[in-house]
mmCIF file of C-alpha atoms in Angstrom:
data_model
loop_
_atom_site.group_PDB
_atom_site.id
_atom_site.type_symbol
_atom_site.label_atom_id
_atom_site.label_comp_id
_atom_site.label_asym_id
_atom_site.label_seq_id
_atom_site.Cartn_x
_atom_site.Cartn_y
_atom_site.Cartn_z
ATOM 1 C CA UNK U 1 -4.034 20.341 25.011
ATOM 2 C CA UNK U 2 -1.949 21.114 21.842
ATOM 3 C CA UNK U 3 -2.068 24.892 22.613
ATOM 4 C CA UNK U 4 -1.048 24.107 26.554
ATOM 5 C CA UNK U 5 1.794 22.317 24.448
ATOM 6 C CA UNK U 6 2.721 25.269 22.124
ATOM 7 C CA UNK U 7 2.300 27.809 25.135
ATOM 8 C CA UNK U 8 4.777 25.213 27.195
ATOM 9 C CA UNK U 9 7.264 25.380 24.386
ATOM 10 C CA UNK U 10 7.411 29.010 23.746
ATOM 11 C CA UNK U 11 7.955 29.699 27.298
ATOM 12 C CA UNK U 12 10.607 27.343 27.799
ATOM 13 C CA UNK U 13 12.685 28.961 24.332
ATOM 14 C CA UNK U 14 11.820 32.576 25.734
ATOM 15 C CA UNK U 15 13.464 31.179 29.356
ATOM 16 C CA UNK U 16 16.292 29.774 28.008
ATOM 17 C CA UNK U 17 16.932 32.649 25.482
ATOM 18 C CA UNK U 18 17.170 34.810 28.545
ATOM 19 C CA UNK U 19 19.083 32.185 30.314
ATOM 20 C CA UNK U 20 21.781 32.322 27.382
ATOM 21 C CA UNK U 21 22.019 36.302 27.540
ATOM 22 C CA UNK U 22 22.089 36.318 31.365
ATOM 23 C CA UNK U 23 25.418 33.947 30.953
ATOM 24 C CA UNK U 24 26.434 36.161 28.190
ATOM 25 C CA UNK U 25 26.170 39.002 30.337
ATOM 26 C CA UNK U 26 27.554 37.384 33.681
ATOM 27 C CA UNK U 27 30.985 36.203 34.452
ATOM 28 C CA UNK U 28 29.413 32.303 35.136
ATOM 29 C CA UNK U 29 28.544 30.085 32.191
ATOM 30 C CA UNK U 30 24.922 29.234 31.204
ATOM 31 C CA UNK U 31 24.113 26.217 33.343
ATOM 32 C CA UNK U 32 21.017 24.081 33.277
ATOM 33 C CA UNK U 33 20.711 21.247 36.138
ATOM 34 C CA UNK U 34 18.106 18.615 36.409
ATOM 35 C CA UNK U 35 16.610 17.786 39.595
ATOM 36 C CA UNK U 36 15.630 14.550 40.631
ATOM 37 C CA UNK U 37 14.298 14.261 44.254
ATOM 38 C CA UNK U 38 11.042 15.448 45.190
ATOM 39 C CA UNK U 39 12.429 17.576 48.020
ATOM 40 C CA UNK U 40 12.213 20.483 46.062
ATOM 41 C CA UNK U 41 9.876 20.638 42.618
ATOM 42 C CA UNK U 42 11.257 17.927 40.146
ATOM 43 C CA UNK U 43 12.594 19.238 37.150
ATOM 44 C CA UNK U 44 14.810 22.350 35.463
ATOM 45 C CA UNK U 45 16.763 24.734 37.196
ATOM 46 C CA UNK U 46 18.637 27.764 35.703
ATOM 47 C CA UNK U 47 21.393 29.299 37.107
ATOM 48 C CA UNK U 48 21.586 33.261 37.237
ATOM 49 C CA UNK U 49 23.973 35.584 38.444
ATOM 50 C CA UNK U 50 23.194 35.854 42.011
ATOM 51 C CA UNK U 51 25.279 35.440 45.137
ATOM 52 C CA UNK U 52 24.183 32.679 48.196
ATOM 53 C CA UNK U 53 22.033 34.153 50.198
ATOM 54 C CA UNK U 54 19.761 32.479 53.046
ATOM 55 C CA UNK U 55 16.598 31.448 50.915
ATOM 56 C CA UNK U 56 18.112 30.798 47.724
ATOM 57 C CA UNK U 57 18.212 27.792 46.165
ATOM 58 C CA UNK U 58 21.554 26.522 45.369
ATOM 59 C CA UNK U 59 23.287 23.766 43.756
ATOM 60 C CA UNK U 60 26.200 21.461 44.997
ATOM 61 C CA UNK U 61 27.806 18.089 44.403
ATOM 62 C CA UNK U 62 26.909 15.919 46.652
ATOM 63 C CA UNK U 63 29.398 15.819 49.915
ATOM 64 C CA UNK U 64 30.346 12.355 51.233
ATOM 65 C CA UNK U 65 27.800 12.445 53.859
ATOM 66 C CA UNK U 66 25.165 12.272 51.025
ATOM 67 C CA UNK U 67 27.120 9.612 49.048
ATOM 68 C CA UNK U 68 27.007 8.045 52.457
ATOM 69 C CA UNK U 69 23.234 8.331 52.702
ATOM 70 C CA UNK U 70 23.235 6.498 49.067
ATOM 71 C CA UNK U 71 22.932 9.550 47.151
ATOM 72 C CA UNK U 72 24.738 8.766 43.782
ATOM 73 C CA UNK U 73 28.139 11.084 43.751
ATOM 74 C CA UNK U 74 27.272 12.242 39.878
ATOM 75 C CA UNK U 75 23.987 13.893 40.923
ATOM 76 C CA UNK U 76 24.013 17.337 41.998
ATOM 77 C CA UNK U 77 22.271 18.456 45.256
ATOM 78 C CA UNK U 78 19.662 21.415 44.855
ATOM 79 C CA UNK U 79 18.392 22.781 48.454
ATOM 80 C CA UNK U 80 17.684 26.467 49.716
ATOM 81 C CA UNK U 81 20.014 27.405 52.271
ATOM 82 C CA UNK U 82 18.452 27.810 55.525
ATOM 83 C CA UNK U 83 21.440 29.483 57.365
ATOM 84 C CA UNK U 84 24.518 31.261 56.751
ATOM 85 C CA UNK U 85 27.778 32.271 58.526
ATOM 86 C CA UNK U 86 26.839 33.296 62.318
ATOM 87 C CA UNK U 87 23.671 31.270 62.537
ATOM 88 C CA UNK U 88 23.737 28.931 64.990
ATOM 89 C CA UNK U 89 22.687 25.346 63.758
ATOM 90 C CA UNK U 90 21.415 22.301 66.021
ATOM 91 C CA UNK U 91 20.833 18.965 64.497
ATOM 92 C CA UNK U 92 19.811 16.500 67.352
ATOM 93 C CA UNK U 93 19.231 12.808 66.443
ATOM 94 C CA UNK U 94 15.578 11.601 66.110
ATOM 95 C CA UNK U 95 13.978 15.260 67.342
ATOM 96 C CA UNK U 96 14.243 18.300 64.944
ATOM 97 C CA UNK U 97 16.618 21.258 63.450
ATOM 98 C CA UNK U 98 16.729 24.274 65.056
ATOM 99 C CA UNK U 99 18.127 27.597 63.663
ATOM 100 C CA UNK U 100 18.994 30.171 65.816
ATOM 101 C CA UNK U 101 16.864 28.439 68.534
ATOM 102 C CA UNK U 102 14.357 27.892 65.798
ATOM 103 C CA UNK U 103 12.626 24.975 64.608
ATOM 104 C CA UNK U 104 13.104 24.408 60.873
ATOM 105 C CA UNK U 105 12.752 20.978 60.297
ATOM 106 C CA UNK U 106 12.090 17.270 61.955
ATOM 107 C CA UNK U 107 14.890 15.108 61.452
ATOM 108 C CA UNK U 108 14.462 11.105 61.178
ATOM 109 C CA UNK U 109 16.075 8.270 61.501
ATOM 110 C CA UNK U 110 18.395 7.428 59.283
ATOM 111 C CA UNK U 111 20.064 4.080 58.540
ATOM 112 C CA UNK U 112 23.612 5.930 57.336
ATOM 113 C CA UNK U 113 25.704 7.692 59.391
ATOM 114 C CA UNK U 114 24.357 12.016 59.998
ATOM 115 C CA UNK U 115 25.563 14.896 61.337
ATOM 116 C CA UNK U 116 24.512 16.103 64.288
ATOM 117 C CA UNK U 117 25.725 18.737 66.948
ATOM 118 C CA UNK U 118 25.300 22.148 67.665
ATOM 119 C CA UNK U 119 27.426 24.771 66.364
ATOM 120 C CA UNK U 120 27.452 28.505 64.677
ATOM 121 C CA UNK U 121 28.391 28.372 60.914
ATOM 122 C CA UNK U 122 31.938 29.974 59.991
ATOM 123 C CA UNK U 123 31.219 32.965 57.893
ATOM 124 C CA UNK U 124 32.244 30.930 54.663
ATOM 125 C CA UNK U 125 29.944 27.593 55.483
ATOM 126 C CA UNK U 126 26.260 27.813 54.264
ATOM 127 C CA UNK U 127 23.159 24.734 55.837
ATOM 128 C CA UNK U 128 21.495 23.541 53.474
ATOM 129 C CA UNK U 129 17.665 22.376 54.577
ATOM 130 C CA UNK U 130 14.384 21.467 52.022
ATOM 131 C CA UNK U 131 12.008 21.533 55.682
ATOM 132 C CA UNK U 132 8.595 20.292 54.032
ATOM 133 C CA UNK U 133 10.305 17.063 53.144
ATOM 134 C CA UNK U 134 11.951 15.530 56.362
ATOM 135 C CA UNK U 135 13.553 12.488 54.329
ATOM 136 C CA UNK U 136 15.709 14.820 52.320
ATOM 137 C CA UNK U 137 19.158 14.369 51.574
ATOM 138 C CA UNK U 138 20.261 17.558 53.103
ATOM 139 C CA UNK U 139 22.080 19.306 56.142
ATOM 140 C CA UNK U 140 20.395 16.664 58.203
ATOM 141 C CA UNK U 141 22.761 14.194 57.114
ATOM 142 C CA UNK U 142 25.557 15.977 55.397
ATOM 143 C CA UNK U 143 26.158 19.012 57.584
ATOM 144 C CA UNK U 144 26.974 22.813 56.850
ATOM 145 C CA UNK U 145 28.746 22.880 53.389
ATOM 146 C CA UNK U 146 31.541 25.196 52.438
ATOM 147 C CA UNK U 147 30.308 28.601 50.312
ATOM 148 C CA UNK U 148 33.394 27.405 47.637
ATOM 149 C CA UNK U 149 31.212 24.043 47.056
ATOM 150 C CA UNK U 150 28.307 26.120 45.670
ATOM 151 C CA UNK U 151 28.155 25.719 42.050
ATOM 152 C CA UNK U 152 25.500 28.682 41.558
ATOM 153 C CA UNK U 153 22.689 30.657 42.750
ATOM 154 C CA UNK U 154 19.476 28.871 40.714
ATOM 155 C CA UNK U 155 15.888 29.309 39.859
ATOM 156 C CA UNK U 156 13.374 26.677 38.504
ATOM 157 C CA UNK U 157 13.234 26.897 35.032
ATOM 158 C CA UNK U 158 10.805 24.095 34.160
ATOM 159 C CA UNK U 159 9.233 21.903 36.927
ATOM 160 C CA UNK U 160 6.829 19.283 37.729
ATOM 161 C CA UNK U 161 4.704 22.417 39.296
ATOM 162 C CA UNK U 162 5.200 24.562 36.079
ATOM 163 C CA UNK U 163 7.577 27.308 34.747
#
């Protein structure tokens, strides 16, 4: 168990030492964000220099819809995004999401108010969707967010499933 410790601990220095020359290196800061909702692995994420790009995992603050939904307004949002500008997004109450006539994701009810419609993202708006957990705080009840509200491009530093 001690050596699992030890092992743990040099991993997360060596992680963060490359964190700290990535933001040396790139024109964004070194930031560290804690996640914690279990629709995506609990823990530490890292940002690196990366742009949004469908799949990535990204981090926001949390748009009113989410503050809405009782997600507290000083805790970030971390979500892949599951569409980009030109995909077409459908979020229909109590069925699923569908993604370029796809589905992604159930949706369920919710007791705060959601988005819902169909429409194609605008080449600057992003959808934000964790699918295996269909109670997330996401795009289900927030809607496509704005490429500007992205705080960074992350990875999962140290998690609940492991470095």
């Amino acid at each position: 168990m001690r050596r699992r410790l030890v092992l743990a601990g040099l991993l997360a220095v060596t992680v963060l030492g490359i964190g700290a020359a990535i933001g040396t290196i790139s024109s964004a800061p070194l930031m560290v964000v804690y996640n914690p909702s279990p629709s995506m692995p609990m823990g530490w994420y890292l940002r690196v220099p990366l742009e949004p790009a469908l799949g990535r995992i990204v981090v926001i603050d949390p748009p009113l819809g989410a503050q809405a939904a009782g997600w507290p307004a000083n805790v970030r949002l971390i979500k892949p995004i599951a569409a980009v500008g030109g995909d077409h997004v459908c979020v229909a109450s109590r069925t699923e999401v569908t993604i370029n006539g796809q589905p992604v994701a159930p949706v369920l009810p919710y007791p705060a108010p959601r988005w819902e419609g169909c429409r194609t993202l605008e080449p600057d708006e992003i959808f934000l969707i964790a699918p295996h957990r269909p109670d997330s705080i996401d795009g289900r009840i927030h809607g496509p967010v704005s490429r500007r509200d992205v705080l960074g491009v992350f990875v999962p530093l140290w998690t609940e499933e492991g470095p």
